[in-house]
PDB file of C-alpha atoms in Angstrom:
ATOM      1  CA  GLU R 394     -82.418 -51.962 -33.319  1.00 37.00           C
ATOM      2  CA  MET R 395     -83.926 -50.629 -36.036  1.00 43.00           C
ATOM      3  CA  SER R 396     -84.772 -47.532 -33.702  1.00 45.00           C
ATOM      4  CA  GLY R 397     -82.276 -44.597 -34.080  1.00 45.00           C
ATOM      5  CA  SER R 398     -80.287 -46.829 -36.647  1.00 45.00           C
ATOM      6  CA  GLY R 399     -78.797 -43.500 -38.048  1.00 47.00           C
ATOM      7  CA  GLY R 400     -75.697 -43.500 -35.750  1.00 47.00           C
ATOM      8  CA  GLY R 401     -75.722 -39.245 -35.249  1.00 49.00           C
ATOM      9  CA  GLY R 402     -76.662 -38.802 -31.428  1.00 50.00           C
ATOM     10  CA  GLY R 403     -80.510 -38.992 -30.706  1.00 52.00           C
ATOM     11  CA  GLY R 404     -81.609 -36.333 -33.122  1.00 53.00           C
ATOM     12  CA  GLY R 405     -84.421 -37.758 -34.433  1.00 57.00           C
ATOM     13  CA  ASP R 406     -85.725 -34.823 -35.464  1.00 66.00           C
ATOM     14  CA  SER R 407     -84.753 -35.608 -39.016  1.00 80.00           C
ATOM     15  CA  TYR R 408     -87.899 -37.595 -40.005  1.00 88.00           C
ATOM     16  CA  ALA R 409     -91.504 -36.136 -40.389  1.00 88.00           C
ATOM     17  CA  PRO R 410     -94.098 -38.337 -41.135  1.00 88.00           C
ATOM     18  CA  PRO R 411     -96.117 -38.029 -44.317  1.00 86.00           C
ATOM     19  CA  SER R 412     -99.015 -35.208 -44.446  1.00 89.00           C
ATOM     20  CA  VAL R 413    -102.166 -36.790 -44.862  1.00 87.00           C
ATOM     21  CA  PRO R 414    -102.169 -35.863 -48.520  1.00 87.00           C
ATOM     22  CA  ASP R 415     -98.917 -37.357 -49.154  1.00 88.00           C
ATOM     23  CA  PHE R 416     -99.981 -40.511 -47.677  1.00 85.00           C
ATOM     24  CA  ILE R 417    -102.964 -41.274 -49.171  1.00 85.00           C
ATOM     25  CA  ARG R 418    -101.670 -40.074 -53.077  1.00 86.00           C
ATOM     26  CA  PRO R 419    -100.126 -43.781 -54.034  1.00 84.00           C
ATOM     27  CA  HIS R 420    -103.239 -45.045 -52.315  1.00 80.00           C
ATOM     28  CA  PHE R 421    -106.025 -42.853 -53.981  1.00 81.00           C
ATOM     29  CA  THR R 422    -107.119 -45.162 -57.151  1.00 79.00           C
ATOM     30  CA  TRP R 423    -107.266 -48.235 -55.240  1.00 78.00           C
ATOM     31  CA  LEU R 424    -109.001 -46.706 -52.235  1.00 76.00           C
ATOM     32  CA  VAL R 425    -111.697 -45.340 -54.566  1.00 75.00           C
ATOM     33  CA  MET R 426    -112.189 -48.477 -56.788  1.00 71.00           C
ATOM     34  CA  GLY R 427    -112.095 -50.401 -53.288  1.00 67.00           C
ATOM     35  CA  ASP R 428    -115.598 -49.139 -53.277  1.00 60.00           C
ATOM     36  CA  ALA R 429    -116.538 -49.875 -56.816  1.00 58.00           C
ATOM     37  CA  ASN R 430    -118.947 -52.647 -56.041  1.00 58.00           C
ATOM     38  CA  ASP R 431    -120.907 -49.676 -54.407  1.00 57.00           C
ATOM     39  CA  ARG R 432    -121.133 -47.843 -57.726  1.00 60.00           C
ATOM     40  CA  GLY R 433    -123.383 -50.090 -59.426  1.00 65.00           C
ATOM     41  CA  GLY R 434    -125.447 -51.060 -56.771  1.00 76.00           C
ATOM     42  CA  ASP R 435    -128.706 -49.523 -55.301  1.00 83.00           C
ATOM     43  CA  ALA R 436    -129.205 -45.806 -54.727  1.00 84.00           C
ATOM     44  CA  ALA R 437    -127.883 -46.460 -50.836  1.00 86.00           C
ATOM     45  CA  ALA R 438    -124.699 -47.794 -52.410  1.00 86.00           C
ATOM     46  CA  GLN R 439    -124.235 -45.083 -54.775  1.00 88.00           C
ATOM     47  CA  ARG R 440    -124.429 -42.834 -52.226  1.00 90.00           C
ATOM     48  CA  ARG R 441    -122.051 -44.708 -49.924  1.00 89.00           C
ATOM     49  CA  PHE R 442    -119.367 -44.648 -52.967  1.00 89.00           C
ATOM     50  CA  LEU R 443    -120.185 -40.633 -53.485  1.00 91.00           C
ATOM     51  CA  ARG R 444    -119.655 -39.908 -49.592  1.00 92.00           C
ATOM     52  CA  SER R 445    -116.269 -41.742 -49.670  1.00 89.00           C
ATOM     53  CA  LEU R 446    -115.285 -40.158 -53.013  1.00 91.00           C
ATOM     54  CA  THR R 447    -115.802 -36.605 -51.586  1.00 93.00           C
ATOM     55  CA  ILE R 448    -114.236 -37.547 -48.406  1.00 92.00           C
ATOM     56  CA  MET R 449    -111.224 -38.858 -50.343  1.00 91.00           C
ATOM     57  CA  VAL R 450    -111.194 -35.674 -52.681  1.00 93.00           C
ATOM     58  CA  HIS R 451    -110.597 -33.787 -49.315  1.00 92.00           C
ATOM     59  CA  LEU R 452    -108.058 -35.549 -47.936  1.00 91.00           C
ATOM     60  CA  ILE R 453    -106.108 -35.319 -51.100  1.00 92.00           C
ATOM     61  CA  GLY R 454    -106.176 -31.764 -51.272  1.00 90.00           C
ATOM     62  CA  PRO R 455    -103.279 -30.482 -53.303  1.00 93.00           C
ATOM     63  CA  HIS R 456    -103.105 -33.842 -55.356  1.00 93.00           C
ATOM     64  CA  LEU R 457    -106.396 -33.709 -56.679  1.00 94.00           C
ATOM     65  CA  PRO R 458    -105.568 -32.789 -60.100  1.00 94.00           C
ATOM     66  CA  GLN R 459    -103.602 -35.584 -60.280  1.00 92.00           C
ATOM     67  CA  PHE R 460    -106.489 -37.544 -59.948  1.00 91.00           C
ATOM     68  CA  ALA R 461    -109.281 -35.291 -61.378  1.00 92.00           C
ATOM     69  CA  PRO R 462    -110.397 -36.692 -64.700  1.00 91.00           C
ATOM     70  CA  LYS R 463    -111.528 -40.178 -62.681  1.00 90.00           C
ATOM     71  CA  VAL R 464    -112.934 -38.050 -60.110  1.00 93.00           C
ATOM     72  CA  MET R 465    -114.945 -36.005 -62.459  1.00 94.00           C
ATOM     73  CA  ALA R 466    -115.777 -39.188 -64.176  1.00 92.00           C
ATOM     74  CA  HIS R 467    -117.290 -40.292 -61.128  1.00 91.00           C
ATOM     75  CA  LEU R 468    -119.519 -37.150 -59.991  1.00 93.00           C
ATOM     76  CA  ALA R 469    -120.681 -36.827 -63.980  1.00 93.00           C
ATOM     77  CA  SER R 470    -121.741 -40.805 -64.161  1.00 90.00           C
ATOM     78  CA  ALA R 471    -123.617 -39.426 -60.535  1.00 90.00           C
ATOM     79  CA  LEU R 472    -125.522 -36.890 -61.950  1.00 92.00           C
ATOM     80  CA  GLU R 473    -126.960 -39.207 -64.674  1.00 91.00           C
ATOM     81  CA  ARG R 474    -128.440 -41.761 -61.987  1.00 89.00           C
ATOM     82  CA  PRO R 475    -132.432 -41.623 -61.631  1.00 89.00           C
ATOM     83  CA  SER R 476    -132.003 -41.039 -57.755  1.00 89.00           C
ATOM     84  CA  LEU R 477    -132.435 -37.056 -56.866  1.00 91.00           C
ATOM     85  CA  ARG R 478    -130.864 -37.507 -53.731  1.00 93.00           C
ATOM     86  CA  LEU R 479    -127.826 -39.269 -55.311  1.00 91.00           C
ATOM     87  CA  ARG R 480    -127.741 -36.305 -57.455  1.00 91.00           C
ATOM     88  CA  HIS R 481    -128.047 -33.534 -55.114  1.00 91.00           C
ATOM     89  CA  ASP R 482    -124.795 -35.148 -53.032  1.00 93.00           C
ATOM     90  CA  ALA R 483    -123.110 -35.179 -56.573  1.00 93.00           C
ATOM     91  CA  LEU R 484    -123.531 -31.518 -57.051  1.00 93.00           C
ATOM     92  CA  ALA R 485    -122.369 -30.941 -53.156  1.00 93.00           C
ATOM     93  CA  ALA R 486    -119.166 -33.372 -54.493  1.00 94.00           C
ATOM     94  CA  TRP R 487    -118.683 -30.880 -57.493  1.00 95.00           C
ATOM     95  CA  LEU R 488    -118.938 -28.179 -55.305  1.00 94.00           C
ATOM     96  CA  LEU R 489    -116.172 -29.230 -52.864  1.00 95.00           C
ATOM     97  CA  VAL R 490    -114.200 -30.713 -56.126  1.00 95.00           C
ATOM     98  CA  VAL R 491    -114.100 -27.339 -57.582  1.00 96.00           C
ATOM     99  CA  LYS R 492    -113.533 -25.558 -54.410  1.00 96.00           C
ATOM    100  CA  GLN R 493    -110.403 -27.906 -53.566  1.00 96.00           C
ATOM    101  CA  LEU R 494    -109.281 -27.476 -57.067  1.00 96.00           C
ATOM    102  CA  ALA R 495    -109.855 -23.459 -56.709  1.00 96.00           C
ATOM    103  CA  GLY R 496    -107.593 -23.969 -53.450  1.00 96.00           C
ATOM    104  CA  HIS R 497    -104.839 -25.880 -54.587  1.00 94.00           C
ATOM    105  CA  ALA R 498    -104.578 -25.543 -58.385  1.00 95.00           C
ATOM    106  CA  PRO R 499    -106.786 -23.120 -59.660  1.00 95.00           C
ATOM    107  CA  ASP R 500    -104.646 -23.115 -62.970  1.00 95.00           C
ATOM    108  CA  HIS R 501    -105.609 -26.894 -63.472  1.00 95.00           C
ATOM    109  CA  LEU R 502    -109.235 -25.479 -62.396  1.00 95.00           C
ATOM    110  CA  ARG R 503    -108.961 -22.795 -65.305  1.00 95.00           C
ATOM    111  CA  ARG R 504    -108.289 -25.786 -67.650  1.00 95.00           C
ATOM    112  CA  VAL R 505    -110.939 -28.004 -66.273  1.00 94.00           C
ATOM    113  CA  ALA R 506    -113.646 -25.237 -65.889  1.00 94.00           C
ATOM    114  CA  GLY R 507    -115.454 -25.775 -69.603  1.00 94.00           C
ATOM    115  CA  ARG R 508    -116.092 -29.999 -68.418  1.00 93.00           C
ATOM    116  CA  VAL R 509    -117.270 -29.198 -65.351  1.00 92.00           C
ATOM    117  CA  VAL R 510    -120.024 -26.221 -66.311  1.00 92.00           C
ATOM    118  CA  VAL R 511    -120.981 -28.989 -69.681  1.00 92.00           C
ATOM    119  CA  ALA R 512    -121.155 -32.127 -66.871  1.00 91.00           C
ATOM    120  CA  MET R 513    -123.210 -29.721 -63.968  1.00 86.00           C
ATOM    121  CA  LEU R 514    -125.588 -27.322 -65.968  1.00 89.00           C
ATOM    122  CA  PRO R 515    -128.347 -29.770 -67.039  1.00 89.00           C
ATOM    123  CA  HIS R 516    -128.827 -30.371 -63.405  1.00 85.00           C
ATOM    124  CA  LEU R 517    -128.557 -27.337 -61.790  1.00 78.00           C
ATOM    125  CA  PRO R 518    -131.809 -25.539 -60.580  1.00 78.00           C
ATOM    126  CA  ASP R 519    -133.403 -23.183 -63.594  1.00 75.00           C
ATOM    127  CA  ALA R 520    -134.495 -19.893 -62.800  1.00 60.00           C
ATOM    128  CA  ASN R 521    -137.345 -20.309 -64.603  1.00 63.00           C
ATOM    129  CA  SER R 522    -138.522 -23.565 -62.510  1.00 58.00           C
ATOM    130  CA  GLY R 523    -139.331 -21.523 -59.410  1.00 51.00           C
ATOM    131  CA  ASN R 524    -136.704 -23.663 -57.022  1.00 47.00           C
ATOM    132  CA  SER R 525    -135.537 -20.714 -54.801  1.00 43.00           C
ATOM    133  CA  GLY R 526    -132.631 -20.436 -53.027  1.00 41.00           C
ATOM    134  CA  GLY R 527    -131.121 -23.050 -55.510  1.00 42.00           C
ATOM    135  CA  GLY R 528    -128.024 -21.368 -55.621  1.00 42.00           C
ATOM    136  CA  GLY R 529    -127.592 -22.256 -59.349  1.00 40.00           C
ATOM    137  CA  ILE R 530    -125.663 -20.450 -62.156  1.00 35.00           C
ATOM    138  CA  SER R 531    -127.570 -17.355 -62.733  1.00 35.00           C
ATOM    139  CA  GLY R 532    -128.326 -15.900 -66.139  1.00 35.00           C
ATOM    140  CA  ASN R 533    -127.674 -19.242 -68.227  1.00 37.00           C
ATOM    141  CA  SER R 534    -129.959 -18.118 -70.989  1.00 37.00           C
ATOM    142  CA  GLY R 535    -126.965 -17.987 -73.493  1.00 37.00           C
ATOM    143  CA  HIS R 536    -126.522 -21.319 -74.070  1.00 37.00           C
ATOM    144  CA  GLY R 537    -122.935 -21.560 -74.157  1.00 39.00           C
ATOM    145  CA  ASN R 538    -122.282 -18.259 -75.757  1.00 36.00           C
ATOM    146  CA  GLY R 539    -118.702 -17.671 -74.628  1.00 39.00           C
ATOM    147  CA  GLY R 540    -118.695 -19.633 -71.780  1.00 38.00           C
ATOM    148  CA  SER R 541    -115.193 -17.685 -70.024  1.00 37.00           C
ATOM    149  CA  GLY R 542    -117.591 -15.960 -67.699  1.00 37.00           C
ATOM    150  CA  ALA R 543    -119.364 -19.372 -66.167  1.00 40.00           C
ATOM    151  CA  ILE R 544    -116.926 -19.761 -63.313  1.00 40.00           C
ATOM    152  CA  ALA R 545    -115.420 -17.203 -61.806  1.00 39.00           C
ATOM    153  CA  VAL R 546    -111.595 -17.913 -60.163  1.00 38.00           C
ATOM    154  CA  GLY R 547    -109.981 -16.053 -57.533  1.00 40.00           C
ATOM    155  CA  GLY R 548    -106.321 -15.146 -57.711  1.00 40.00           C
ATOM    156  CA  GLY R 549    -106.027 -13.902 -60.889  1.00 40.00           C
ATOM    157  CA  GLY R 550    -103.643 -11.460 -60.510  1.00 40.00           C
ATOM    158  CA  GLY R 551    -100.468 -11.655 -62.394  1.00 38.00           C
ATOM    159  CA  GLY R 552     -97.223 -12.992 -61.072  1.00 38.00           C
ATOM    160  CA  GLY R 553     -93.857 -14.888 -62.189  1.00 35.00           C
TER     161      GLY R 553
END
């Protein structure tokens, strides 16, 4: 008899199933790499891989910092592909990564913000190109001067 083998009188309240992020964390790399054959295929296969990766980023939540370098490498690679739709999807995935990190690990986001900007900046709409409503970074004519104000991360208050 496997259930109730605690010998403590019908409580059963001591077992709490793991949260989705906790459940996925040990399998994240395997799940992402399981779609690796889609990475090298045609644009449709690459978009499927990117969608899968985006869903995994959403599901992994608070554990994202552990996998951020691998995720960021995949997204940076997707930005270099010739397909405009794939690059658009990759920018949307970058946005989700930044939002997830801002919500779950703002200190980690501060550490990787420079890499995020470097990866995305060449692919964001240029203010002079006539792309209105692009939602890009405004005033990016500084070409790397400073860089500390490129992404504003909330929750900058002091604490202990």
